[in-house]
CSV table of C-alpha atoms in Angstrom, one decimal:
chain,number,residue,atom,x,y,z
A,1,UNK,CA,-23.6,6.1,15.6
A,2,UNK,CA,-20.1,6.9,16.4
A,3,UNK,CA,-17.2,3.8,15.8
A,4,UNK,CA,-13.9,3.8,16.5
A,5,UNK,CA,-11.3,1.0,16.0
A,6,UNK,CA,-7.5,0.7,16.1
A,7,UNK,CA,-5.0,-1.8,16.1
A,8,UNK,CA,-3.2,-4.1,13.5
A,9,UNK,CA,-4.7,-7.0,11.4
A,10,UNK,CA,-2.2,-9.3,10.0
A,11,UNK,CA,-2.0,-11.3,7.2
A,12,UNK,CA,-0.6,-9.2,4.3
A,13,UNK,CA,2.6,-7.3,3.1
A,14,UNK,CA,2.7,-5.0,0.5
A,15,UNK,CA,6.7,-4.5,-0.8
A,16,UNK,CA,7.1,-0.6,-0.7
A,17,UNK,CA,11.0,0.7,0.0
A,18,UNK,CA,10.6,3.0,3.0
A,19,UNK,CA,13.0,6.0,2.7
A,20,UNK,CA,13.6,9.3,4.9
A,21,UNK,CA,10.5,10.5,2.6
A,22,UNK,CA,8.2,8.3,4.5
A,23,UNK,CA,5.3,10.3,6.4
A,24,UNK,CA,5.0,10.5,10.0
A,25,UNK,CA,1.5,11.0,9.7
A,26,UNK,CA,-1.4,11.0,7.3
A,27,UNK,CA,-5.3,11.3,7.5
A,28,UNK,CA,-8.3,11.3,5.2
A,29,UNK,CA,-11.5,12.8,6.0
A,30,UNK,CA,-14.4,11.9,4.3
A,31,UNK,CA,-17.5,13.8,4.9
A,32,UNK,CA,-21.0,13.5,2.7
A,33,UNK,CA,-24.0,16.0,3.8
A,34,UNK,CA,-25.2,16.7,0.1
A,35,UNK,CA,-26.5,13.5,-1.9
A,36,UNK,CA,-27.8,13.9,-5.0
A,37,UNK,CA,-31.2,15.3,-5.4
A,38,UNK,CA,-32.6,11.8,-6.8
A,39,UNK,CA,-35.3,9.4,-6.5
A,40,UNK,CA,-32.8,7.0,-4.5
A,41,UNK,CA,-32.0,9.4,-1.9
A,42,UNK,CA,-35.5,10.8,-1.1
A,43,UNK,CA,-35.7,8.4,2.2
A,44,UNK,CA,-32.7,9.6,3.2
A,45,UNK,CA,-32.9,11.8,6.8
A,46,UNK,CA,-31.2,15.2,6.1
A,47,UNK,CA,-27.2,15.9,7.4
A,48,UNK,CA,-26.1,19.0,8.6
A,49,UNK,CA,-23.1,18.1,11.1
A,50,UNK,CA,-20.6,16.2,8.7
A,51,UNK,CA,-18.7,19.2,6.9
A,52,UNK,CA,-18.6,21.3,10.4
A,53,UNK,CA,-17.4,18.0,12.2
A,54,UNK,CA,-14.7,17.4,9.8
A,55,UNK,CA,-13.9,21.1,10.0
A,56,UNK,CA,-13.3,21.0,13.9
A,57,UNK,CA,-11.4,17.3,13.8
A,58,UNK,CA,-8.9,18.5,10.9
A,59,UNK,CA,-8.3,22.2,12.7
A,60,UNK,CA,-7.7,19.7,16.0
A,61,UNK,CA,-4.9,17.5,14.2
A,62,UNK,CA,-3.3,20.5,13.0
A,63,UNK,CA,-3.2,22.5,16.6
A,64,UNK,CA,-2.3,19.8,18.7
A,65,UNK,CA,-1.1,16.8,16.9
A,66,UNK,CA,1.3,18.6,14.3
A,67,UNK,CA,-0.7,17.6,11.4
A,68,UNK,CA,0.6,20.5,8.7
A,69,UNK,CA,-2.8,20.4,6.6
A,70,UNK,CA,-4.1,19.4,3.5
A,71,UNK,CA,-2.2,19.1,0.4
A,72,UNK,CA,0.5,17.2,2.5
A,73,UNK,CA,-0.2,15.1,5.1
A,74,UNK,CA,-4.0,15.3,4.8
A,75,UNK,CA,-6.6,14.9,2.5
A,76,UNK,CA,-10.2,15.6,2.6
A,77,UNK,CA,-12.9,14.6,-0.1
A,78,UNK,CA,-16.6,16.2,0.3
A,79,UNK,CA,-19.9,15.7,-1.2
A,80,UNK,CA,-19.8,15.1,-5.3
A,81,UNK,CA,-16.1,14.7,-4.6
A,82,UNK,CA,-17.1,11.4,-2.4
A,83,UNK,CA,-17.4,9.3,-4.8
A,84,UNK,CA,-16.5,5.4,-4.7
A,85,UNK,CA,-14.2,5.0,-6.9
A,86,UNK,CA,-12.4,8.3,-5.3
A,87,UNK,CA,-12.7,6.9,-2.1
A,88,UNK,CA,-11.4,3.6,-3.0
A,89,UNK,CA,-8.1,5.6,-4.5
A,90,UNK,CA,-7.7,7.6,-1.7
A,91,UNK,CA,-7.2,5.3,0.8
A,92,UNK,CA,-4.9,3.2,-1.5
A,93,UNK,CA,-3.2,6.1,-1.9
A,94,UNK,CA,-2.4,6.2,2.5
A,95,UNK,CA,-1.7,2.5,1.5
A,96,UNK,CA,1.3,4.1,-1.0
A,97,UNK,CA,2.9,6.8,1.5
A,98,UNK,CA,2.6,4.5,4.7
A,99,UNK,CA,6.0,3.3,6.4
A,100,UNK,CA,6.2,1.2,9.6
A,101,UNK,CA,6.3,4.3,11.7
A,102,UNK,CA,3.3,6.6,10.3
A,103,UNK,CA,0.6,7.2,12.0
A,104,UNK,CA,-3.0,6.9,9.8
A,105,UNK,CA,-6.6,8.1,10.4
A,106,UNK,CA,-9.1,7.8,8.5
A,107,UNK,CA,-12.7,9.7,9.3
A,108,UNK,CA,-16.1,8.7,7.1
A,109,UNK,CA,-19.4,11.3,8.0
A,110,UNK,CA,-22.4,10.5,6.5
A,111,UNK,CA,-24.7,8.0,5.7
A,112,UNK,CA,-24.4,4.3,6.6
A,113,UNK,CA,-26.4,1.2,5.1
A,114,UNK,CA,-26.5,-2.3,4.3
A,115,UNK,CA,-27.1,-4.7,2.0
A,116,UNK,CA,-27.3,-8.5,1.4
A,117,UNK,CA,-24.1,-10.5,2.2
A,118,UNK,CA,-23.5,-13.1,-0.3
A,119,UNK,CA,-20.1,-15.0,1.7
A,120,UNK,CA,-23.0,-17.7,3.5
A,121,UNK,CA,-20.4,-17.5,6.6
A,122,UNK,CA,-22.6,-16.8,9.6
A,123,UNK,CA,-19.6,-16.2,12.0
A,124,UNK,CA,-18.7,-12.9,9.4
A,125,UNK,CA,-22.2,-11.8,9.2
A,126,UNK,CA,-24.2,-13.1,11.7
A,127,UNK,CA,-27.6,-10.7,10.6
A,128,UNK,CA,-26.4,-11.8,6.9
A,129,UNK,CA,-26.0,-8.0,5.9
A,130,UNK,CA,-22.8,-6.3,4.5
A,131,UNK,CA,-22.7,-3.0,6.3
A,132,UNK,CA,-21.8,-0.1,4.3
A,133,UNK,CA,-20.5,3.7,3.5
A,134,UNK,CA,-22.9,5.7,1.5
A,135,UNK,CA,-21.1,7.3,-0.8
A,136,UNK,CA,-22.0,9.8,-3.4
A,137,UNK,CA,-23.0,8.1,-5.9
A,138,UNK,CA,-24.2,4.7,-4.0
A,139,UNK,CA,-27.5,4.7,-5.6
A,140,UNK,CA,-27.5,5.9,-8.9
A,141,UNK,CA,-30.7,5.1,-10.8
A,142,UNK,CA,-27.9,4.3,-13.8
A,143,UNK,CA,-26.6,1.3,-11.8
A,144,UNK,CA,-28.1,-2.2,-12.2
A,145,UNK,CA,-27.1,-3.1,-8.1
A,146,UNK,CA,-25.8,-0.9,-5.3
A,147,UNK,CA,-22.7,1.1,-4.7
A,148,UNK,CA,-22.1,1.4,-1.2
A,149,UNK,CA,-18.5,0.9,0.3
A,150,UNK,CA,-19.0,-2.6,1.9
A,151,UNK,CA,-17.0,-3.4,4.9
A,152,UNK,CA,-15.4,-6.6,3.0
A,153,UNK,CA,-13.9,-3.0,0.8
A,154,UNK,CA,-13.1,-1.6,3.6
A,155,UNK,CA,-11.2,-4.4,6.0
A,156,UNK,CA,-9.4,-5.1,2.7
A,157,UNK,CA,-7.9,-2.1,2.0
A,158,UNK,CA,-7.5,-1.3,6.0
A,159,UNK,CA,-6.1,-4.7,5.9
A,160,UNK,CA,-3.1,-3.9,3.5
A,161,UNK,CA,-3.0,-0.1,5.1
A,162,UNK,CA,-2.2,-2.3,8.7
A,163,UNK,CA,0.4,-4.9,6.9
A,164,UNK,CA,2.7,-1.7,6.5
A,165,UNK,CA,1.7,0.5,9.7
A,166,UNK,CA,0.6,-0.9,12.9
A,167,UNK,CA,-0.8,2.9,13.8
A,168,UNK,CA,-3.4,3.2,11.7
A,169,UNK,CA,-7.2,4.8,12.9
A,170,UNK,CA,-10.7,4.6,11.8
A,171,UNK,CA,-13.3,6.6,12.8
A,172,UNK,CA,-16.8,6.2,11.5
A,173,UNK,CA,-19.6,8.6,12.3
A,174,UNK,CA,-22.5,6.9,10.1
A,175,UNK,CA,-25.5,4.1,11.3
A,176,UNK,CA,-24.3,0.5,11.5
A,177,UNK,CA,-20.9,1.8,12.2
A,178,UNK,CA,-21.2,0.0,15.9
A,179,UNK,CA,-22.8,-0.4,19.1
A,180,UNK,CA,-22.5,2.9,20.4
A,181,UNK,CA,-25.7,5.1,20.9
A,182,UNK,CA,-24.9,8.3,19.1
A,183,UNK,CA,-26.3,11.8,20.8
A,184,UNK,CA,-30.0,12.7,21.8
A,185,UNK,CA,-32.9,9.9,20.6
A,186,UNK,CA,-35.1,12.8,18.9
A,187,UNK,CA,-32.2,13.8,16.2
A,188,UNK,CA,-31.7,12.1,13.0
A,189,UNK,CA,-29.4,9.0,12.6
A,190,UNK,CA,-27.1,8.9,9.6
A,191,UNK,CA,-29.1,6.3,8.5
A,192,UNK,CA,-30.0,5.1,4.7
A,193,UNK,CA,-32.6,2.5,3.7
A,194,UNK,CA,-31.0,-0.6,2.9
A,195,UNK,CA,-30.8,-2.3,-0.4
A,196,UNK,CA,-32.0,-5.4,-1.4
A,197,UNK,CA,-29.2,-5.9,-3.8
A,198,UNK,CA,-26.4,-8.2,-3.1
A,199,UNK,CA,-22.8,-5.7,-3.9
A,200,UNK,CA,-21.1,-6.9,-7.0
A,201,UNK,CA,-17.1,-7.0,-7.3
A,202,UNK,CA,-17.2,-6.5,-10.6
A,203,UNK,CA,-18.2,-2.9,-10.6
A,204,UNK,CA,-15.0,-1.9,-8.7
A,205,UNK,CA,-12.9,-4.0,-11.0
A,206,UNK,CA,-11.8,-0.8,-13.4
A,207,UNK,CA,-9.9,0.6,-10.2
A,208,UNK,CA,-9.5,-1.8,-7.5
A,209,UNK,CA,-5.7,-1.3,-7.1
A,210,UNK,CA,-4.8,-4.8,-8.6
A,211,UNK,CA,-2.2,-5.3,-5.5
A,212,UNK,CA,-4.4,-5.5,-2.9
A,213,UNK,CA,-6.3,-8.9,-2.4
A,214,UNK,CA,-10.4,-8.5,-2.3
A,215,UNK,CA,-11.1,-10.6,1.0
């Protein structure tokens, strides 16, 4: 399934001096086709299009959309590089640059999940799942619980990212991304089995940026 979502959530301001430095526009790709050959990920329908759609999008911002490429105003993590704690810093990092003018996407490809949502607020979750990024290392048979990127991660960071640029983007190309029927029937969704695992804060604790509020 393919989601897209833009606007401006309010609520938050993070105090960052904006100076003539100040982007006009920054994006992070994120793309995932190799997991780890493990136990954990043996249910998991192969990828093939992440890398190549990432390739095509990025070439697209640079030819029409005066993106310069990566290394300045764009950053792209693949594969073992995916990692959620990498994840979690790059986007903070977009947090960092961001003034009131820059313009922000942010593109995930790969697998999508869910897992138990522990809030007990029915309006939030109404199927009582946390949906989720699966991210390199999301299921790592060394790990007590999972380590998908939940959405509460996600809408907090996006949350702060919005409090300093209305312009931000997110495009998600993974299952339970959103309503949207996602090419022919007969291919394989970016789909991972869910856990039965409630996602615990405290394993992002060591580099949650300590600024931004966990909602």
């Amino acid at each position: 399934m393919l989601f897209l979502a833009t606007g401006l959530l309010t609520g938050l301001a993070l105090a960052s001096p904006q100076g003539p430095e100040t982007p006009d526009r920054l994006a992070l790709f994120i793309g995932i086709t190799e997991y780890p050959e493990i136990e954990e990920y043996q249910e998991f329908p192969p990828l093939t299009g992440c890398l190549n759609d990432i390739e095509l999008l990025s070439q697209t911002l640079i030819e029409r959309f005066d993106f310069v490429g990566v290394g300045t105003d764009m950053q792209i993590i693949l594969n073992e590089e995916a990692t959620h704690k990498n994840v979690v810093i790059a986007i903070h990092n977009l947090i960092l640059q961001a003034g009131p003018n820059t313009e922000v996407l942010i593109y995930f490809s790969g697998h999508g999940s869910r897992l138990p949502d522990t809030s007990g607020q029915t309006a939030v979750e109404i199927d009582g799942k946390d949906s989720t990024f699966v991210v390199f290392d999301s299921r790592s048979p060394e790990l007590e619980s999972p380590f998908d990127l939940t959405d509460d991660e996600l809408f907090s960071l996006v949350q702060s990212l919005c409090a300093k640029t209305q312009h931000v983007t997110l495009i998600t190309d993974c299952c339970h991304s959103g309503g949207v029927v996602r090419g022919n029937p007969k291919q394989a969704p970016r789909l991972a089995p869910e856990a039965d695992v409630p996602f615990d804060p405290a394993t992002v604790e060591s580099f949650w940026p300590t600024e931004i509020p966990f909602l």
